[in-house]
Short mmCIF file of C-alpha atoms in Angstrom, two decimals:
data_model
loop_
_atom_site.label_atom_id
_atom_site.label_comp_id
_atom_site.label_asym_id
_atom_site.label_seq_id
_atom_site.Cartn_x
_atom_site.Cartn_y
_atom_site.Cartn_z
CA MET Q 1 -44.74 12.68 -96.69
CA SER Q 2 -45.57 9.03 -96.97
CA THR Q 3 -44.75 6.71 -94.18
CA ILE Q 4 -42.43 3.70 -94.46
CA LYS Q 5 -45.45 1.38 -94.22
CA GLN Q 6 -47.46 3.22 -96.93
CA TYR Q 7 -44.37 3.29 -99.27
CA LEU Q 8 -43.91 -0.54 -98.99
CA GLU Q 9 -47.65 -1.11 -99.61
CA GLU Q 10 -47.43 1.04 -102.70
CA HIS Q 11 -44.37 -1.17 -103.83
CA LYS Q 12 -45.83 -4.43 -102.86
CA GLN Q 13 -46.23 -5.81 -106.29
CA GLU Q 14 -42.73 -4.85 -107.28
CA MET Q 15 -41.36 -6.72 -104.33
CA ILE Q 16 -43.42 -9.93 -105.12
CA ASP Q 17 -42.35 -9.73 -108.73
CA PHE Q 18 -38.68 -9.34 -107.91
CA LEU Q 19 -38.87 -12.14 -105.41
CA GLY Q 20 -40.28 -14.31 -108.16
CA GLU Q 21 -37.33 -13.48 -110.31
CA LEU Q 22 -34.92 -14.61 -107.68
CA VAL Q 23 -36.78 -17.71 -106.82
CA ALA Q 24 -36.65 -18.77 -110.46
CA VAL Q 25 -32.88 -19.16 -110.03
CA ARG Q 26 -31.93 -22.51 -108.64
CA SER Q 27 -29.02 -21.09 -106.63
CA VAL Q 28 -27.93 -24.36 -105.03
CA GLN Q 29 -24.15 -24.83 -104.66
CA GLY Q 30 -22.65 -26.15 -107.86
CA ARG Q 31 -19.33 -27.12 -109.36
CA ALA Q 32 -16.73 -24.54 -108.72
CA GLU Q 33 -15.38 -22.88 -111.98
CA ASP Q 34 -12.97 -19.94 -112.61
CA GLY Q 35 -14.86 -16.87 -111.56
CA PHE Q 36 -17.68 -18.95 -110.08
CA PRO Q 37 -16.54 -20.21 -106.66
CA PHE Q 38 -19.87 -21.95 -105.85
CA GLY Q 39 -21.11 -22.64 -109.32
CA ARG Q 40 -22.90 -20.45 -111.86
CA GLU Q 41 -26.42 -20.24 -110.42
CA PRO Q 42 -25.45 -18.63 -107.00
CA ALA Q 43 -23.49 -16.11 -109.03
CA ARG Q 44 -26.39 -15.49 -111.32
CA ALA Q 45 -28.68 -14.76 -108.36
CA LEU Q 46 -26.01 -12.34 -107.01
CA GLU Q 47 -25.81 -10.53 -110.31
CA ILE Q 48 -29.59 -10.23 -110.60
CA MET Q 49 -29.64 -8.70 -107.14
CA LEU Q 50 -26.78 -6.24 -107.73
CA ASP Q 51 -28.45 -5.29 -111.01
CA LYS Q 52 -31.62 -4.42 -109.25
CA CYS Q 53 -29.72 -2.38 -106.65
CA ARG Q 54 -27.81 -0.60 -109.29
CA GLU Q 55 -31.07 0.22 -111.19
CA ASN Q 56 -32.28 1.85 -108.05
CA GLY Q 57 -29.26 4.10 -107.71
CA PHE Q 58 -27.23 2.31 -105.13
CA PRO Q 59 -23.46 1.89 -105.58
CA VAL Q 60 -22.77 -1.80 -105.89
CA GLU Q 61 -19.79 -4.04 -105.69
CA ASN Q 62 -19.26 -7.75 -106.56
CA VAL Q 63 -16.37 -9.35 -104.76
CA GLU Q 64 -15.45 -12.09 -107.20
CA ASN Q 65 -18.89 -13.79 -107.08
CA TYR Q 66 -18.33 -14.72 -103.38
CA ALA Q 67 -20.57 -11.89 -102.17
CA GLY Q 68 -21.73 -8.45 -103.26
CA SER Q 69 -22.86 -5.30 -101.63
CA ALA Q 70 -24.99 -2.15 -102.22
CA ASP Q 71 -24.53 1.05 -100.18
CA LEU Q 72 -27.22 3.67 -99.36
CA ASN Q 73 -24.90 6.70 -99.80
CA GLU Q 74 -21.31 7.79 -99.79
CA LEU Q 75 -20.97 7.79 -95.94
CA GLU Q 76 -18.79 5.15 -94.28
CA PRO Q 77 -21.12 2.24 -93.50
CA GLN Q 78 -21.81 1.78 -89.81
CA LEU Q 79 -24.60 -0.75 -90.25
CA ALA Q 80 -24.76 -3.89 -92.48
CA ILE Q 81 -27.65 -6.08 -93.21
CA LEU Q 82 -26.37 -9.41 -94.23
CA SER Q 83 -28.43 -11.87 -96.18
CA HIS Q 84 -27.72 -14.77 -98.61
CA LEU Q 85 -29.06 -15.76 -102.03
CA ASP Q 86 -28.11 -19.43 -102.13
CA VAL Q 87 -30.59 -22.04 -101.23
CA VAL Q 88 -30.67 -25.66 -100.23
CA PRO Q 89 -31.79 -28.28 -102.86
CA GLU Q 90 -35.48 -28.56 -103.37
CA GLY Q 91 -35.95 -32.06 -102.02
CA THR Q 92 -39.28 -33.87 -102.29
CA GLY Q 93 -42.94 -33.33 -101.37
CA TRP Q 94 -43.62 -30.12 -103.07
CA THR Q 95 -47.27 -29.34 -104.26
CA SER Q 96 -45.96 -26.74 -106.73
CA GLU Q 97 -42.77 -26.04 -108.69
CA PRO Q 98 -40.07 -25.09 -106.12
CA TYR Q 99 -38.46 -22.55 -108.54
CA LYS Q 100 -41.60 -20.79 -109.73
CA LEU Q 101 -43.10 -18.43 -107.17
CA LYS Q 102 -46.62 -19.47 -106.41
CA ILE Q 103 -49.12 -17.10 -104.80
CA SER Q 104 -51.51 -19.09 -102.74
CA GLY Q 105 -53.85 -16.85 -100.75
CA GLU Q 106 -51.40 -14.76 -98.61
CA LYS Q 107 -48.60 -17.10 -99.04
CA LEU Q 108 -45.69 -16.74 -101.49
CA VAL Q 109 -44.41 -20.29 -102.06
CA GLY Q 110 -41.09 -21.17 -103.47
CA ARG Q 111 -37.53 -22.29 -102.51
CA GLY Q 112 -35.77 -19.36 -100.80
CA THR Q 113 -38.96 -17.34 -99.99
CA ILE Q 114 -38.23 -17.25 -96.29
CA ASP Q 115 -34.53 -18.46 -96.33
CA ASP Q 116 -33.23 -16.08 -97.44
CA LYS Q 117 -34.29 -14.49 -100.75
CA GLY Q 118 -37.40 -13.05 -99.30
CA PRO Q 119 -35.57 -11.23 -96.52
CA ALA Q 120 -32.94 -10.09 -98.98
CA VAL Q 121 -35.69 -8.45 -101.14
CA ALA Q 122 -37.09 -6.93 -97.93
CA SER Q 123 -33.69 -5.45 -97.19
CA LEU Q 124 -33.34 -3.75 -100.55
CA TYR Q 125 -36.86 -2.23 -100.35
CA ALA Q 126 -36.24 -1.04 -96.82
CA LEU Q 127 -33.22 0.81 -98.19
CA LYS Q 128 -35.28 2.12 -101.16
CA ALA Q 129 -37.90 3.42 -98.86
CA VAL Q 130 -35.34 5.36 -96.69
CA LYS Q 131 -33.76 6.71 -99.74
CA GLU Q 132 -36.89 7.66 -101.79
CA LEU Q 133 -38.66 9.18 -98.88
CA GLY Q 134 -35.68 11.33 -98.30
CA ILE Q 135 -35.11 10.47 -94.71
CA PRO Q 136 -31.70 12.13 -93.52
CA LEU Q 137 -29.12 9.85 -92.00
CA LYS Q 138 -25.80 10.67 -90.45
CA LYS Q 139 -24.32 7.14 -90.93
CA GLY Q 140 -23.84 4.89 -93.91
CA VAL Q 141 -25.70 1.55 -94.45
CA ARG Q 142 -24.52 -1.48 -96.53
CA LEU Q 143 -26.42 -4.39 -97.77
CA ILE Q 144 -24.32 -7.47 -98.07
CA PHE Q 145 -25.51 -10.53 -100.19
CA GLY Q 146 -23.77 -13.88 -99.78
CA THR Q 147 -23.78 -17.01 -101.91
CA ASN Q 148 -22.63 -19.84 -99.65
CA GLU Q 149 -24.38 -19.63 -96.31
CA GLU Q 150 -26.08 -23.09 -96.68
CA ASN Q 151 -22.69 -24.82 -97.27
CA GLY Q 152 -20.35 -23.38 -94.68
CA SER Q 153 -20.22 -19.57 -95.31
CA ALA Q 154 -17.05 -19.70 -97.26
CA ASP Q 155 -18.43 -16.62 -99.02
CA LEU Q 156 -18.39 -14.51 -95.94
CA ALA Q 157 -14.99 -15.71 -94.89
CA TYR Q 158 -13.56 -14.67 -98.25
CA TYR Q 159 -15.47 -11.33 -98.26
CA ARG Q 160 -14.06 -10.56 -94.86
CA LYS Q 161 -10.47 -11.03 -96.11
CA LYS Q 162 -11.15 -8.47 -98.82
CA ARG Q 163 -13.42 -5.97 -97.17
CA SER Q 164 -14.05 -4.87 -93.58
CA LEU Q 165 -17.54 -5.27 -92.09
CA PRO Q 166 -19.25 -2.31 -90.47
CA PRO Q 167 -19.27 -2.30 -86.68
CA MET Q 168 -22.88 -3.20 -86.45
CA VAL Q 169 -24.19 -6.24 -88.49
CA PHE Q 170 -27.50 -8.06 -88.27
CA THR Q 171 -28.87 -10.95 -90.41
CA PRO Q 172 -32.51 -11.49 -91.21
CA ASP Q 173 -31.70 -15.22 -91.45
CA GLY Q 174 -33.07 -16.38 -88.03
CA GLU Q 175 -36.04 -15.43 -86.03
CA TYR Q 176 -37.61 -12.57 -84.03
CA PRO Q 177 -37.33 -10.95 -81.67
CA LEU Q 178 -33.58 -11.21 -81.78
CA ILE Q 179 -30.89 -13.94 -81.43
CA ASN Q 180 -27.91 -12.76 -79.58
CA GLY Q 181 -26.44 -16.10 -78.37
CA GLU Q 182 -25.50 -19.22 -80.13
CA LYS Q 183 -24.13 -22.35 -78.63
CA GLY Q 184 -20.70 -23.67 -79.69
CA MET Q 185 -20.71 -26.62 -82.11
CA ILE Q 186 -18.47 -29.59 -82.64
CA ARG Q 187 -18.77 -32.34 -85.24
CA VAL Q 188 -16.79 -35.47 -84.75
CA TYR Q 189 -16.11 -38.14 -87.31
CA PHE Q 190 -14.56 -41.46 -86.06
CA SER Q 191 -14.03 -44.98 -87.34
CA ALA Q 192 -12.58 -48.35 -86.39
CA PRO Q 193 -12.10 -51.79 -88.20
CA PHE Q 194 -15.32 -53.72 -88.18
CA GLU Q 195 -15.98 -57.06 -89.88
CA ASP Q 196 -19.12 -58.17 -87.96
CA GLY Q 197 -21.79 -57.08 -90.38
CA ASP Q 198 -23.37 -54.07 -92.05
CA ILE Q 199 -25.01 -51.02 -90.35
CA HIS Q 200 -26.44 -48.02 -92.02
CA GLY Q 201 -27.95 -45.24 -89.96
CA GLY Q 202 -28.07 -41.48 -90.58
CA GLN Q 203 -26.96 -39.54 -93.72
CA VAL Q 204 -26.51 -36.11 -92.32
CA ILE Q 205 -24.63 -35.13 -89.16
CA ASN Q 206 -26.89 -32.48 -88.07
CA ALA Q 207 -30.13 -34.47 -87.66
CA VAL Q 208 -31.44 -37.22 -85.33
CA PRO Q 209 -31.58 -40.26 -87.66
CA ASN Q 210 -34.97 -41.87 -88.06
CA THR Q 211 -33.85 -45.21 -89.47
CA CYS Q 212 -31.01 -47.56 -88.92
CA THR Q 213 -30.77 -50.85 -91.00
CA PHE Q 214 -28.60 -53.75 -90.02
CA SER Q 215 -27.34 -57.07 -91.27
CA MET Q 216 -25.21 -58.87 -88.47
CA ILE Q 217 -23.89 -62.25 -87.73
CA GLU Q 218 -24.55 -63.30 -84.10
CA SER Q 219 -22.28 -65.91 -82.50
CA LEU Q 220 -24.33 -68.44 -80.47
CA PRO Q 221 -23.40 -71.70 -78.56
CA ASP Q 222 -25.09 -73.64 -81.40
CA GLY Q 223 -23.45 -71.68 -84.24
CA PRO Q 224 -23.73 -68.41 -86.06
CA ARG Q 225 -27.03 -66.87 -86.75
CA ALA Q 226 -27.83 -64.10 -89.29
CA ASN Q 227 -29.86 -61.09 -88.05
CA PHE Q 228 -31.23 -58.23 -90.08
CA GLY Q 229 -33.78 -55.51 -89.86
CA THR Q 230 -34.69 -51.89 -89.71
CA VAL Q 231 -35.10 -49.88 -86.60
CA LYS Q 232 -37.36 -46.79 -86.80
CA GLY Q 233 -37.02 -43.54 -84.85
CA THR Q 234 -38.18 -40.01 -85.29
CA SER Q 235 -36.20 -37.27 -87.04
CA ALA Q 236 -35.39 -33.93 -85.45
CA HIS Q 237 -32.76 -31.17 -85.75
CA ALA Q 238 -29.54 -31.92 -83.91
CA SER Q 239 -29.84 -28.70 -81.89
CA THR Q 240 -33.11 -30.06 -80.48
CA PRO Q 241 -32.60 -33.83 -80.22
CA GLU Q 242 -35.12 -34.07 -77.43
CA LYS Q 243 -37.82 -33.72 -80.06
CA GLY Q 244 -36.86 -36.88 -81.89
CA GLU Q 245 -36.02 -40.55 -81.18
CA ASN Q 246 -32.61 -41.69 -82.28
CA ALA Q 247 -32.83 -44.86 -84.42
CA ILE Q 248 -29.07 -45.56 -84.05
CA THR Q 249 -29.03 -45.59 -80.35
CA LYS Q 250 -32.25 -47.66 -80.38
CA PHE Q 251 -30.49 -50.19 -82.51
CA LEU Q 252 -27.46 -50.24 -80.07
CA ARG Q 253 -29.78 -50.81 -77.12
CA ASP Q 254 -31.82 -53.47 -78.72
CA TYR Q 255 -29.30 -55.19 -81.12
CA HIS Q 256 -25.69 -54.67 -80.04
CA PHE Q 257 -25.11 -58.55 -80.29
CA ASN Q 258 -22.33 -58.25 -77.64
CA LYS Q 259 -19.99 -56.64 -80.12
CA PRO Q 260 -17.34 -54.71 -78.11
CA LEU Q 261 -17.41 -51.61 -80.39
CA LEU Q 262 -21.23 -51.41 -80.34
CA LYS Q 263 -21.39 -51.92 -76.56
CA SER Q 264 -18.92 -49.16 -76.01
CA LEU Q 265 -20.97 -46.96 -78.23
CA LEU Q 266 -24.10 -47.76 -76.20
CA LYS Q 267 -22.39 -46.88 -72.96
CA LEU Q 268 -21.31 -43.47 -74.31
CA PHE Q 269 -24.68 -42.77 -76.03
CA PRO Q 270 -27.52 -44.46 -74.08
CA HIS Q 271 -30.82 -44.48 -75.96
CA GLY Q 272 -32.86 -41.46 -74.85
CA GLU Q 273 -29.93 -39.45 -73.48
CA THR Q 274 -29.39 -36.19 -75.42
CA ASP Q 275 -27.32 -34.15 -73.02
CA GLY Q 276 -23.85 -35.83 -73.31
CA LYS Q 277 -23.77 -36.96 -69.66
CA SER Q 278 -22.40 -40.38 -70.38
CA CYS Q 279 -19.75 -38.95 -72.48
CA GLY Q 280 -18.59 -36.53 -69.80
CA ILE Q 281 -19.59 -33.48 -71.64
CA PHE Q 282 -22.74 -32.51 -69.76
CA PHE Q 283 -22.64 -28.66 -69.11
CA GLU Q 284 -25.21 -26.04 -68.46
CA ASP Q 285 -25.63 -22.28 -67.97
CA ASP Q 286 -28.56 -20.03 -67.28
CA ILE Q 287 -28.47 -18.36 -70.76
CA SER Q 288 -28.02 -21.10 -73.24
CA GLY Q 289 -29.11 -24.21 -71.33
CA LYS Q 290 -27.71 -27.64 -71.57
CA THR Q 291 -25.20 -29.47 -73.93
CA THR Q 292 -26.83 -31.40 -76.63
CA CYS Q 293 -25.02 -34.48 -78.01
CA VAL Q 294 -26.28 -36.83 -80.88
CA LEU Q 295 -24.80 -39.95 -82.33
CA SER Q 296 -26.15 -39.08 -85.69
CA MET Q 297 -24.30 -41.33 -88.13
CA LEU Q 298 -23.20 -44.93 -88.08
CA ASN Q 299 -22.31 -46.78 -91.18
CA THR Q 300 -20.05 -49.54 -92.35
CA GLU Q 301 -17.87 -49.22 -95.43
CA ASN Q 302 -14.82 -51.09 -96.61
CA GLY Q 303 -14.37 -53.07 -93.38
CA ARG Q 304 -14.63 -50.11 -91.07
CA LEU Q 305 -17.43 -48.75 -88.83
CA HIS Q 306 -17.78 -44.99 -89.34
CA GLY Q 307 -19.69 -42.70 -86.98
CA GLY Q 308 -20.55 -39.12 -86.63
CA ILE Q 309 -21.49 -36.93 -83.60
CA ASP Q 310 -23.11 -33.56 -83.48
CA ILE Q 311 -22.52 -31.63 -80.15
CA ARG Q 312 -23.86 -28.17 -79.26
CA PHE Q 313 -22.31 -26.74 -76.00
CA PRO Q 314 -23.17 -23.87 -73.80
CA LEU Q 315 -21.74 -20.42 -73.65
CA ASN Q 316 -19.69 -21.08 -70.52
CA CYS Q 317 -17.62 -23.81 -72.21
CA LYS Q 318 -14.54 -23.86 -74.42
CA LEU Q 319 -14.17 -25.75 -77.76
CA PHE Q 320 -10.80 -27.17 -76.89
CA ASN Q 321 -12.01 -28.72 -73.63
CA ILE Q 322 -15.06 -30.43 -75.13
CA GLN Q 323 -12.97 -31.70 -78.00
CA ASN Q 324 -10.45 -33.25 -75.67
CA ILE Q 325 -13.14 -34.97 -73.62
CA ILE Q 326 -15.10 -36.50 -76.43
CA CYS Q 327 -12.04 -37.63 -78.51
CA GLY Q 328 -10.44 -39.08 -75.42
CA LYS Q 329 -13.61 -41.16 -74.69
CA LEU Q 330 -13.82 -42.37 -78.28
CA ARG Q 331 -10.10 -43.29 -78.40
CA ASP Q 332 -10.47 -45.28 -75.16
CA CYS Q 333 -13.20 -47.35 -76.91
CA GLY Q 334 -10.86 -48.26 -79.74
CA PHE Q 335 -11.87 -45.67 -82.38
CA ASP Q 336 -9.73 -43.42 -84.53
CA ILE Q 337 -10.68 -39.70 -84.76
CA ASP Q 338 -10.96 -38.91 -88.41
CA SER Q 339 -11.83 -35.28 -87.79
CA CYS Q 340 -13.04 -33.14 -84.91
CA GLU Q 341 -13.91 -29.55 -85.84
CA GLY Q 342 -16.12 -26.84 -84.37
CA THR Q 343 -16.66 -23.29 -83.37
CA GLU Q 344 -16.73 -21.46 -80.08
CA PRO Q 345 -20.13 -20.11 -78.73
CA HIS Q 346 -21.21 -16.67 -80.02
CA TYR Q 347 -22.64 -14.01 -77.73
CA THR Q 348 -23.49 -10.29 -78.05
CA ASP Q 349 -24.39 -8.38 -74.94
CA GLU Q 350 -28.13 -7.92 -74.59
CA ASN Q 351 -27.50 -4.51 -73.03
CA SER Q 352 -25.56 -3.11 -75.95
CA ASP Q 353 -27.04 -0.05 -77.70
CA PHE Q 354 -27.30 -1.98 -80.94
CA VAL Q 355 -29.49 -4.72 -79.43
CA LYS Q 356 -31.56 -2.32 -77.56
CA SER Q 357 -32.26 -0.27 -80.75
CA LEU Q 358 -33.29 -3.38 -82.67
CA LEU Q 359 -35.61 -4.59 -79.95
CA LYS Q 360 -37.16 -1.11 -79.60
CA VAL Q 361 -37.91 -1.15 -83.40
CA TYR Q 362 -39.37 -4.64 -83.18
CA GLU Q 363 -41.70 -3.52 -80.44
CA LYS Q 364 -42.67 -0.36 -82.23
CA VAL Q 365 -43.54 -2.12 -85.49
CA THR Q 366 -45.15 -5.35 -84.09
CA GLY Q 367 -46.49 -4.26 -80.77
CA ARG Q 368 -44.98 -7.43 -79.25
CA LYS Q 369 -42.44 -7.65 -76.45
CA GLY Q 370 -38.89 -7.66 -77.65
CA LEU Q 371 -36.50 -10.12 -76.00
CA CYS Q 372 -33.26 -11.89 -76.73
CA LEU Q 373 -32.93 -15.54 -77.70
CA THR Q 374 -30.11 -18.05 -77.40
CA ILE Q 375 -30.25 -21.10 -79.75
CA GLY Q 376 -28.43 -24.29 -80.38
CA GLY Q 377 -28.13 -23.65 -83.99
CA GLY Q 378 -25.68 -21.25 -85.82
CA THR Q 379 -26.65 -18.24 -87.85
CA TYR Q 380 -24.88 -16.27 -90.59
CA VAL Q 381 -23.35 -13.94 -87.92
CA HIS Q 382 -21.84 -16.77 -85.70
CA GLU Q 383 -18.30 -15.65 -86.47
CA ILE Q 384 -19.02 -11.90 -86.46
CA GLU Q 385 -18.30 -10.17 -83.14
CA GLY Q 386 -21.26 -8.09 -82.13
CA GLY Q 387 -23.53 -9.52 -84.79
CA VAL Q 388 -27.03 -10.80 -84.16
CA ALA Q 389 -29.90 -12.44 -86.10
CA PHE Q 390 -32.87 -10.16 -86.43
CA GLY Q 391 -35.71 -12.00 -88.21
CA ALA Q 392 -36.98 -13.08 -90.67
CA GLU Q 393 -39.43 -15.56 -89.02
CA PHE Q 394 -41.91 -14.22 -86.50
CA PRO Q 395 -42.80 -16.11 -83.18
CA ASP Q 396 -45.19 -18.99 -83.79
CA GLU Q 397 -44.49 -18.90 -87.57
CA ASP Q 398 -43.06 -21.73 -89.56
CA GLY Q 399 -42.29 -21.06 -93.13
CA ASN Q 400 -41.20 -24.65 -94.00
CA MET Q 401 -37.52 -23.45 -94.15
CA HIS Q 402 -35.52 -26.12 -95.93
CA GLY Q 403 -38.70 -28.13 -96.46
CA ALA Q 404 -41.27 -28.56 -99.15
CA ASP Q 405 -43.59 -25.65 -99.93
CA GLU Q 406 -41.43 -23.10 -98.25
CA PHE Q 407 -43.14 -19.78 -98.03
CA ILE Q 408 -43.36 -16.28 -96.64
CA THR Q 409 -46.63 -14.38 -96.35
CA VAL Q 410 -47.08 -11.15 -98.25
CA GLU Q 411 -47.83 -9.39 -94.95
CA ASN Q 412 -44.60 -10.62 -93.30
CA LEU Q 413 -42.49 -9.86 -96.42
CA LEU Q 414 -43.62 -6.22 -96.07
CA LYS Q 415 -43.36 -6.29 -92.28
CA ASN Q 416 -39.76 -7.43 -92.52
CA ALA Q 417 -38.99 -4.51 -94.83
CA GLU Q 418 -40.73 -2.17 -92.45
CA ILE Q 419 -38.73 -3.37 -89.46
CA MET Q 420 -35.42 -3.16 -91.42
CA ALA Q 421 -36.12 0.49 -92.56
CA GLU Q 422 -37.06 1.62 -89.10
CA ALA Q 423 -33.86 -0.09 -87.80
CA ILE Q 424 -31.81 1.77 -90.46
CA ILE Q 425 -33.41 5.03 -89.36
CA ASP Q 426 -33.18 4.46 -85.63
CA ILE Q 427 -29.46 3.40 -85.80
CA CYS Q 428 -28.18 5.64 -88.44
CA LYS Q 429 -30.11 8.93 -87.83
#
């Protein structure tokens, strides 16, 4: 009998061709229509995937174009592999067409190849390998394909209202060896009246801003003076702000012009501080590390100064407490809280049988040491009790996720499928 690895090698070209078919769909969130909650293209990607599953003999279900599923057999599913078929917009800087799969040496280049269409294809061929090799299982397996992970995971929330998830769930939408801990997250939007000039820094709340432009009137003894300019910083993801330099806080440090609102923000967010200490929200634990806190947006509009803050807090903290502290500090400075929303931390016991099984499989296939990771970002399983992220990026690998020339290698596409197939066998035998 052929091994899993041999089977996948024999079906390599099929996998590449099908990934190309999915990449060709620009499944970015679009305008909601009746029957198409996230636009027509995410739904089209879902239908292509479900058609392929159906062609291969798997019972499928489409839950109103929010998400779909394919089952290995008639047994009650005990394991789910959760991936998504929506993608972020293409952006700029590509050296090839984003929605046409390009084979460049060992690289498969195109939007969605690593996040998350490539892993979704790998999950299907893992299931095919187990089925067609006739490997007996005592438990059912379900593949779940979502369509809104990149814009809030409303797909999964709706799916869970309609269908129960199996007791064990992993998503190949993170990194190996295994992510079992995710910090809590808070996003705060605040504002106050401001007539002292124009400021524009940061366009997204989950990134360290790399520019801040300003046009301000400074009051001096000999009269008013106009000041304008651009402050440069270095962008980084909000979960790892120490890797960047915040252009907004740099502006506040160098050009606050003695404006009370700006001086109060500088006091709360000193330039170079990324752990929330001055806001009173510095916390730390041995598993997930320190709080991160980023003043990531500061923009004037219609006579008001609008700001945004991204906070990631450790496993030993509670959402409600952090919200109370940060909102209280901002109100004391004269700001209104426009919104303050977040999620509790997520943690799955590293000693659970599920985690141990997945790490054992990772070590078996890769020959590398399996260990658990805790991250500041959130994965597709953040709201799923007992869920973990398992793949798809390998250590020291960067597939340009969300960037130009996103890719997965042919070798790693097959290796992901092999790991998933071995995980199915180990857990469901």
